[in-house]
Tab-separated table of C-alpha atoms in Angstrom:
chain	number	residue	atom	x	y	z
A	1	MET	CA	45.808	200.176	-53.033
A	2	ALA	CA	46.605	201.279	-57.317
A	3	GLU	CA	42.726	199.908	-57.452
A	4	GLU	CA	41.298	201.653	-55.431
A	5	ALA	CA	41.987	204.224	-55.815
A	6	LYS	CA	41.445	204.149	-60.369
A	7	THR	CA	38.099	202.223	-59.111
A	8	GLU	CA	37.233	205.634	-57.549
A	9	LYS	CA	36.206	208.992	-58.611
A	10	ASN	CA	36.289	212.348	-58.089
A	11	PRO	CA	32.474	213.090	-57.553
A	12	GLU	CA	31.772	215.198	-60.134
A	13	VAL	CA	29.667	218.813	-59.175
A	14	GLU	CA	26.125	219.060	-61.208
A	15	LYS	CA	25.856	221.469	-63.176
A	16	GLN	CA	22.688	224.029	-61.663
A	17	THR	CA	19.970	224.846	-63.433
A	18	ASN	CA	17.201	226.516	-61.151
A	19	CYS	CA	18.316	229.762	-59.131
A	20	LEU	CA	18.663	229.790	-55.395
A	21	GLY	CA	16.334	232.633	-54.710
A	22	CYS	CA	13.094	231.936	-56.560
A	23	GLY	CA	13.649	228.359	-57.784
A	24	LYS	CA	13.273	229.689	-61.907
A	25	PRO	CA	15.405	227.603	-64.628
A	26	LEU	CA	17.656	229.845	-65.454
A	27	LYS	CA	18.796	231.117	-69.503
A	28	LYS	CA	22.314	230.819	-70.558
A	29	LEU	CA	21.559	233.918	-72.247
A	30	LYS	CA	20.393	235.924	-68.659
A	31	ARG	CA	21.921	233.884	-65.589
A	32	TYR	CA	23.472	236.259	-63.106
A	33	TYR	CA	27.108	235.186	-61.715
A	34	ARG	CA	27.660	235.811	-57.825
A	35	ASN	CA	29.693	233.646	-55.629
A	36	GLY	CA	29.974	230.692	-57.714
A	37	LYS	CA	26.394	229.850	-57.979
A	38	TYR	CA	23.711	231.198	-60.685
A	39	TYR	CA	20.560	233.096	-59.901
A	40	CYS	CA	17.903	234.393	-62.712
A	41	THR	CA	18.359	238.267	-62.013
A	42	LYS	CA	20.409	241.036	-59.124
A	43	LYS	CA	17.511	241.578	-57.537
A	44	CYS	CA	17.129	237.526	-55.966
A	45	TRP	CA	20.737	237.264	-55.703
A	46	CYS	CA	19.451	240.521	-53.493
A	47	LYS	CA	17.127	238.363	-51.600
A	48	THR	CA	19.331	235.890	-51.234
A	49	VAL	CA	21.850	237.564	-49.736
A	50	LYS	CA	19.389	239.504	-47.321
A	51	SER	CA	17.866	236.627	-45.993
A	52	LYS	CA	21.386	235.423	-45.009
A	53	GLU	CA	22.070	238.317	-43.190
A	54	ALA	CA	18.703	237.570	-41.769
A	55	LYS	CA	19.037	234.539	-40.776
A	56	GLU	CA	22.431	234.878	-38.909
A	57	THR	CA	22.388	237.848	-36.388
């Protein structure tokens, strides 16, 4: 059992490279961070939030 625990590694979280709202590549200087995710601008974040609300109702 001890050997199995050593061989299993926790899955590494991949670095987010694209905006979740529009899909554009994220630049290091221009990133908008909300709720654990990165967006390129506040506008893309608002668009994503509104679309999630529309799907729920």
